[in-house]
Coordinates of C-alpha atoms and ligand atoms in Angstrom, one line a residue:
X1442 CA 54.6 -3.9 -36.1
X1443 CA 52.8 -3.8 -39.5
X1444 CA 54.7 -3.2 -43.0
X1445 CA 53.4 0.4 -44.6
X1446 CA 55.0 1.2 -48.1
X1447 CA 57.8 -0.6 -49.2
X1448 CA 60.1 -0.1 -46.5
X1449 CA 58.5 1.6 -43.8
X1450 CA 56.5 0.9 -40.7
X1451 CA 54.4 1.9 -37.9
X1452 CA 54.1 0.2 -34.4
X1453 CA 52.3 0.7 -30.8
X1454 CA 55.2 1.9 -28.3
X1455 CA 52.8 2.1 -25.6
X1456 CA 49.3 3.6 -24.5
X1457 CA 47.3 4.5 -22.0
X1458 CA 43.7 4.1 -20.5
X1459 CA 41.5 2.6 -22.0
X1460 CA 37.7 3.4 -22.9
X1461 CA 36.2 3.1 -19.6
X1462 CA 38.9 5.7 -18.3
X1463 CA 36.8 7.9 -21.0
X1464 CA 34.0 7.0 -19.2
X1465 CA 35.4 7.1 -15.6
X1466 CA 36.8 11.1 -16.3
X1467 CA 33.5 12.3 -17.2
X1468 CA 32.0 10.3 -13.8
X1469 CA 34.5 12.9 -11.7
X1470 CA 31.4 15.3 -10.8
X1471 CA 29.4 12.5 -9.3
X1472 CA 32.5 10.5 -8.1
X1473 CA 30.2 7.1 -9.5
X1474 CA 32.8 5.6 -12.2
X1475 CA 32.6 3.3 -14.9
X1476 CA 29.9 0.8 -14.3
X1477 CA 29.8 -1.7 -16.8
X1478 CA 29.2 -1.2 -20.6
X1479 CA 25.1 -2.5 -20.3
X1480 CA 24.8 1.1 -18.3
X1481 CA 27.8 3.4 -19.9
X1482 CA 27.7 2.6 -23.5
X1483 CA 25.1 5.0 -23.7
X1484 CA 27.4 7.8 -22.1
X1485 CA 29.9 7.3 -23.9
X1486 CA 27.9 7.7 -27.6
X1487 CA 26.7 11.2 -25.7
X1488 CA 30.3 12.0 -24.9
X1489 CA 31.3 11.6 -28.7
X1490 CA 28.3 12.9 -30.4
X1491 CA 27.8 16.0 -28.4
X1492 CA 31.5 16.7 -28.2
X1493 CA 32.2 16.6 -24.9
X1494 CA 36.1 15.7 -25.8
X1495 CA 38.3 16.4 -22.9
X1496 CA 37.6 13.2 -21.8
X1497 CA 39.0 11.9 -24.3
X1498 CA 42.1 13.0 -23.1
X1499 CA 42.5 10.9 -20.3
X1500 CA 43.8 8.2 -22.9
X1501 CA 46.2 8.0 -25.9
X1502 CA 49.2 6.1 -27.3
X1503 CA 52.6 6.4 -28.7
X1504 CA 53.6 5.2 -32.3
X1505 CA 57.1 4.6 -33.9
X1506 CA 56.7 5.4 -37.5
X1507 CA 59.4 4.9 -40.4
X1508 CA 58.3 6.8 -43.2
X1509 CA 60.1 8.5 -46.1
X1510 CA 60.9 12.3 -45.0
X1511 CA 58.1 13.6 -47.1
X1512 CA 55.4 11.8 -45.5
X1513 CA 57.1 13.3 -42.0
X1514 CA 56.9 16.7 -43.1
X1515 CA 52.9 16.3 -43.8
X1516 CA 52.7 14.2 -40.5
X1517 CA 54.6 17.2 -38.3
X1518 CA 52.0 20.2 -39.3
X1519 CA 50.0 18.1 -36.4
X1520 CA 51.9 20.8 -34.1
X1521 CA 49.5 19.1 -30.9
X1522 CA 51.4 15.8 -30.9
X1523 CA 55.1 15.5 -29.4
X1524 CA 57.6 13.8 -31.3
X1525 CA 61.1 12.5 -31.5
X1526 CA 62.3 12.1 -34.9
X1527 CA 66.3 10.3 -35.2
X1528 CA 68.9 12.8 -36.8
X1529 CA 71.3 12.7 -39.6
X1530 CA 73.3 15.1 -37.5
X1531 CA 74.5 12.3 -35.6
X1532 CA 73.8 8.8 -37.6
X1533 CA 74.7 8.4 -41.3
X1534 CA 71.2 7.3 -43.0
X1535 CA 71.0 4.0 -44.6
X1536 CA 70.0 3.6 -48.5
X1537 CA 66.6 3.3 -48.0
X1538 CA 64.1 5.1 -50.2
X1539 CA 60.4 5.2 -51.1
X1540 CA 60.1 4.1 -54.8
X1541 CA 56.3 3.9 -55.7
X1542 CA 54.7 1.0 -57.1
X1543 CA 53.9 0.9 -60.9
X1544 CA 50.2 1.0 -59.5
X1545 CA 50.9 4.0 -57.3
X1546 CA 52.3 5.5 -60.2
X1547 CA 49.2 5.1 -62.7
X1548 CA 47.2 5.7 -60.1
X1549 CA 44.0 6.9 -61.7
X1550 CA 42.2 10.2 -62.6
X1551 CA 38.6 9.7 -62.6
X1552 CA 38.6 13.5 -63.0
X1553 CA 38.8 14.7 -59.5
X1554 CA 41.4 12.1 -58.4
X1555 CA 44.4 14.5 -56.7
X1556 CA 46.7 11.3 -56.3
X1557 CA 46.8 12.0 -60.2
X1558 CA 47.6 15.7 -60.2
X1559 CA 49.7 15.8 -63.6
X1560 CA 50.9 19.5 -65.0
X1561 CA 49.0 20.5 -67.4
X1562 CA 49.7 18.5 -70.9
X1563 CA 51.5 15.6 -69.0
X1564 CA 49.7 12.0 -70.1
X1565 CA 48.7 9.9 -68.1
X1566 CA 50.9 7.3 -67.0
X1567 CA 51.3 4.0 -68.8
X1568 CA 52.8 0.8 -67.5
X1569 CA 55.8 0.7 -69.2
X1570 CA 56.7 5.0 -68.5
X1571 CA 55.9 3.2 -64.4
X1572 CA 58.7 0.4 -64.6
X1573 CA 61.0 3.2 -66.1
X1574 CA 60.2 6.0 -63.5
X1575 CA 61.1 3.0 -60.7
X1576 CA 64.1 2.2 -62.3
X1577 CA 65.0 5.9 -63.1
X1578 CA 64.4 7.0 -59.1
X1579 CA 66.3 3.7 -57.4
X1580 CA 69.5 4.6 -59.7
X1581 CA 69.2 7.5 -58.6
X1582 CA 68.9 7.6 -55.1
X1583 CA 71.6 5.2 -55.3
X1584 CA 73.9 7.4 -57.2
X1585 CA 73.0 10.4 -54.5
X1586 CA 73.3 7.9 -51.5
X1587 CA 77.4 7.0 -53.0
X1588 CA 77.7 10.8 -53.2
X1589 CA 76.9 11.0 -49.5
X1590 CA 79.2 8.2 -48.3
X1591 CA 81.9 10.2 -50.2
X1592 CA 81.3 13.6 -48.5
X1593 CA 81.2 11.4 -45.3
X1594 CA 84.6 10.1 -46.3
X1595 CA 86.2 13.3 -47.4
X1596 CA 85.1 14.6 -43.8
X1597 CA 82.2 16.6 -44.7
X1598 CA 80.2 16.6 -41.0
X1599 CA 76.9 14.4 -40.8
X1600 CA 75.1 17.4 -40.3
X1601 CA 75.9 19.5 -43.8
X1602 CA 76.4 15.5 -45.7
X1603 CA 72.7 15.2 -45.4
X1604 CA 71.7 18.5 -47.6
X1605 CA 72.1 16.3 -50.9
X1606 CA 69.7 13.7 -49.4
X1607 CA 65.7 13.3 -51.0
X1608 CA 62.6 13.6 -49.6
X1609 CA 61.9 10.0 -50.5
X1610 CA 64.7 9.0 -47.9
X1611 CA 63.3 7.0 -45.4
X1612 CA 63.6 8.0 -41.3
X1613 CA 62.0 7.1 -38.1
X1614 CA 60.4 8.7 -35.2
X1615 CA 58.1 8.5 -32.5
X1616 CA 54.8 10.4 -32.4
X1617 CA 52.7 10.9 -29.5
X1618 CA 49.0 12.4 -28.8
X1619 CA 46.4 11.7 -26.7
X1620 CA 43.2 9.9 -28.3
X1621 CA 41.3 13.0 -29.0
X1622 CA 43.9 14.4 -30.8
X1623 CA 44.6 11.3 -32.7
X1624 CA 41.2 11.1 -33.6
X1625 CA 41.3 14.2 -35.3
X1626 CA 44.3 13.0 -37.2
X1627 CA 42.6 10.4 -38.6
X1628 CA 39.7 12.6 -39.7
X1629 CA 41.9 14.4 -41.5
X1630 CA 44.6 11.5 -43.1
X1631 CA 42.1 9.0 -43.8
X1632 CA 40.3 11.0 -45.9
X1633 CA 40.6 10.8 -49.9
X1634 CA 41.9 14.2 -49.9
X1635 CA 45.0 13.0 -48.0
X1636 CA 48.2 12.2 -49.9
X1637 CA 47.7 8.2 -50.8
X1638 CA 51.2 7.5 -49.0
X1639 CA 49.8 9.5 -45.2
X1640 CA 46.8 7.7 -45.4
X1641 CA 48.4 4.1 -45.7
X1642 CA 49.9 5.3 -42.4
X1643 CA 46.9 6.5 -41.2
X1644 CA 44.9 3.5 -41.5
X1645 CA 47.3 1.5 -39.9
X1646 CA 47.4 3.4 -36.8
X1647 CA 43.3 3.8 -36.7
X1648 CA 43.5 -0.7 -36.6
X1649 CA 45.7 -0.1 -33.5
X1650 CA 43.6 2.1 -31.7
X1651 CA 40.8 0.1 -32.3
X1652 CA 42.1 -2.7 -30.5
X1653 CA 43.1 -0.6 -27.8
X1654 CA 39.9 1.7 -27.6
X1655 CA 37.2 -0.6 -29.4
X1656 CA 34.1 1.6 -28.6
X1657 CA 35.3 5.0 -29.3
X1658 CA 36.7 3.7 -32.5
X1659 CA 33.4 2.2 -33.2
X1660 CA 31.8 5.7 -32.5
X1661 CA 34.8 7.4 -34.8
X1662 CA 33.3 5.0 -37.9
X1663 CA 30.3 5.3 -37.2
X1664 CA 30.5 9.3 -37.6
X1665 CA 32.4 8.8 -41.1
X1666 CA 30.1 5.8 -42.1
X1667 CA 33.2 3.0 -42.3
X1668 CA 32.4 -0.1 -41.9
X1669 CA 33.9 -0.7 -38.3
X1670 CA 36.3 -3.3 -37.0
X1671 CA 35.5 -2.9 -34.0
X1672 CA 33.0 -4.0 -31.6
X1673 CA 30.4 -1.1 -31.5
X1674 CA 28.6 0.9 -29.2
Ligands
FAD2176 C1 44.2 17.2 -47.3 C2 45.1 18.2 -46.7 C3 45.7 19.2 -47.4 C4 46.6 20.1 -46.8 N1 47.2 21.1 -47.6 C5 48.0 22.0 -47.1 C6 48.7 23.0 -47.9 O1 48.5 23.1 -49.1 N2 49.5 23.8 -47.3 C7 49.8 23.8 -45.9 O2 50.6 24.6 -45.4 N3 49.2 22.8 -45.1 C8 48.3 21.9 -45.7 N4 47.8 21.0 -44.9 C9 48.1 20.9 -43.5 C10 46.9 21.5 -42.7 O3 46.7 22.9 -43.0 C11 47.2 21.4 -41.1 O4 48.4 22.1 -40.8 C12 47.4 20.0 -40.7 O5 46.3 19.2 -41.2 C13 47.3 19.9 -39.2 O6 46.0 20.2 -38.7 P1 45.8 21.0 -37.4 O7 46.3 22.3 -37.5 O8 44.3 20.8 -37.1 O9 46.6 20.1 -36.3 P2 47.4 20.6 -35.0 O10 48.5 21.5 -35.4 O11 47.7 19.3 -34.2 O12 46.3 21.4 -34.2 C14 45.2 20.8 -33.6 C15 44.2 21.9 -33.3 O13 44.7 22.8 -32.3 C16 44.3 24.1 -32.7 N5 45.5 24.9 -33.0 C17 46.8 24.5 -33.1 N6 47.7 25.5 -33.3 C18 46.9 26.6 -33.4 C19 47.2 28.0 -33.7 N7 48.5 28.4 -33.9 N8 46.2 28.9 -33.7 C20 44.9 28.4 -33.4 N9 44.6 27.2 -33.2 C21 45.5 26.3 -33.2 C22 43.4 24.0 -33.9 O14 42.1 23.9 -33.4 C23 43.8 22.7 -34.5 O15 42.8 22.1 -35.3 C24 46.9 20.1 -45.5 C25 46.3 19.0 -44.7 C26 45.4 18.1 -45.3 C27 44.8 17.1 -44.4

């Protein structure tokens, strides 16, 4: 399990194949297999350059992921994955919130920067207005998180107690793709353009696949020019 934010997380549930199972799909017209990396490294750069991707498919992994609600609704536009997400309907939510870091908070413009998309005529954020706006949002999310309890203890039902709850409120669920598909996640979250909190997220689950899928991650850097962590190809 590795720590992403302050409170959240993102951990391997399980997966499946591996990257000779890539290799061993794309074998099924000549019924030869995987035979050893010296020969099928080479197939499998042709696979991922050329865009053969179904077999691709033949692998992938599930993730359980606590995030804050906000970073779930970004993460659930990826209508392709499947996903189990808990629910307020039946458990009352801990206090547990996403409060940026004074850093996160003054992150910086540099002109093009969106992770410092101000309105118009708003100044840029100094390190003291930071400590404030942390303070400002814990008091209160604690102040809405005692307002909850008390419509739970008046009887309001879990499922309408919630309404007054952030986006910041942390939650959990499982997410679930095959490897093509989280490849294309990753294109699209670990770019700059991403919201800064998705693509913490994001780079976490891109270290676990490449443990688990080492050469087609190695191919996946290679094609956005990251330096890999993996052993390439
Ligand atoms: C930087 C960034 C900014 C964004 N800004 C906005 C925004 O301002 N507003 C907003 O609403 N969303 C925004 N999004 C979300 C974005 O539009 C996509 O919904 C999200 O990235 C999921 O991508 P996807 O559709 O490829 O994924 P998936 O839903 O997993 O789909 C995977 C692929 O399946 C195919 N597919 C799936 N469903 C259909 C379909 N119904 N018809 C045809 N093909 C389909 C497509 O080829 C698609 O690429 C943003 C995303 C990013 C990364």
């Amino acid at each position: 399990m590795t720590i992403v934010l302050d409170r959240g997380y993102l951990k391997l549930v399980e997966y499946w194949g591996d990257d000779s199972t890539i290799i061993e799909s794309a074998r099924m017209s000549t019924n030869k297999g995987f035979q050893g990396w010296d020969k099928d490294e080479k197939l499998l750069r042709y696979l991922y350059t050329n865009k053969h991707m179904t077999p691709f498919e033949m692998c992938g992994a599930t993730f359980e992921i606590k995030a804050p609600i906000f970073v779930f609704r970004e993460w659930h536009r990826h209508r392709t994955q499947s996903y189990n997400e808990m629910s307020a309907r039946y458990t009352p939510l801990p206090e547990e919130n996403y409060i940026p870091t004074v850093e996160r908070l003054m992150m910086n413009a540099n002109g093009t920067n969106k992770q410092a998309n101000r309105i118009d005529g708003a100044p840029q954020m100094v390190e003291g207005h930071a400590v404030w706006v942390r303070e400002a949002l814990a008091e209160m999310n604690h102040r809405i998180h005692d307002f909850y309890m008390l419509l739970l203890e008046t009887g309001v039902p879990k499922e309408l107690a919630r309404l007054i709850l952030p986006i910041n409120q942390y939650s959990k669920m499982r997410a679930s793709a095959n490897l093509r598909n989280w490849l294309q996640f990753l294109t699209l979250r670990m770019d700059e353009a991403a919201q800064w909190e998705i693509r913490q997220y994001a780079n976490v689950l891109h270290d676990e696949l490449s443990i688990k899928f080492p050469k087609t991650l190695a191919l996946f850097d290679a094609e956005a020019n990251r330096p890999s962590k993996s052993k390439g190809v």
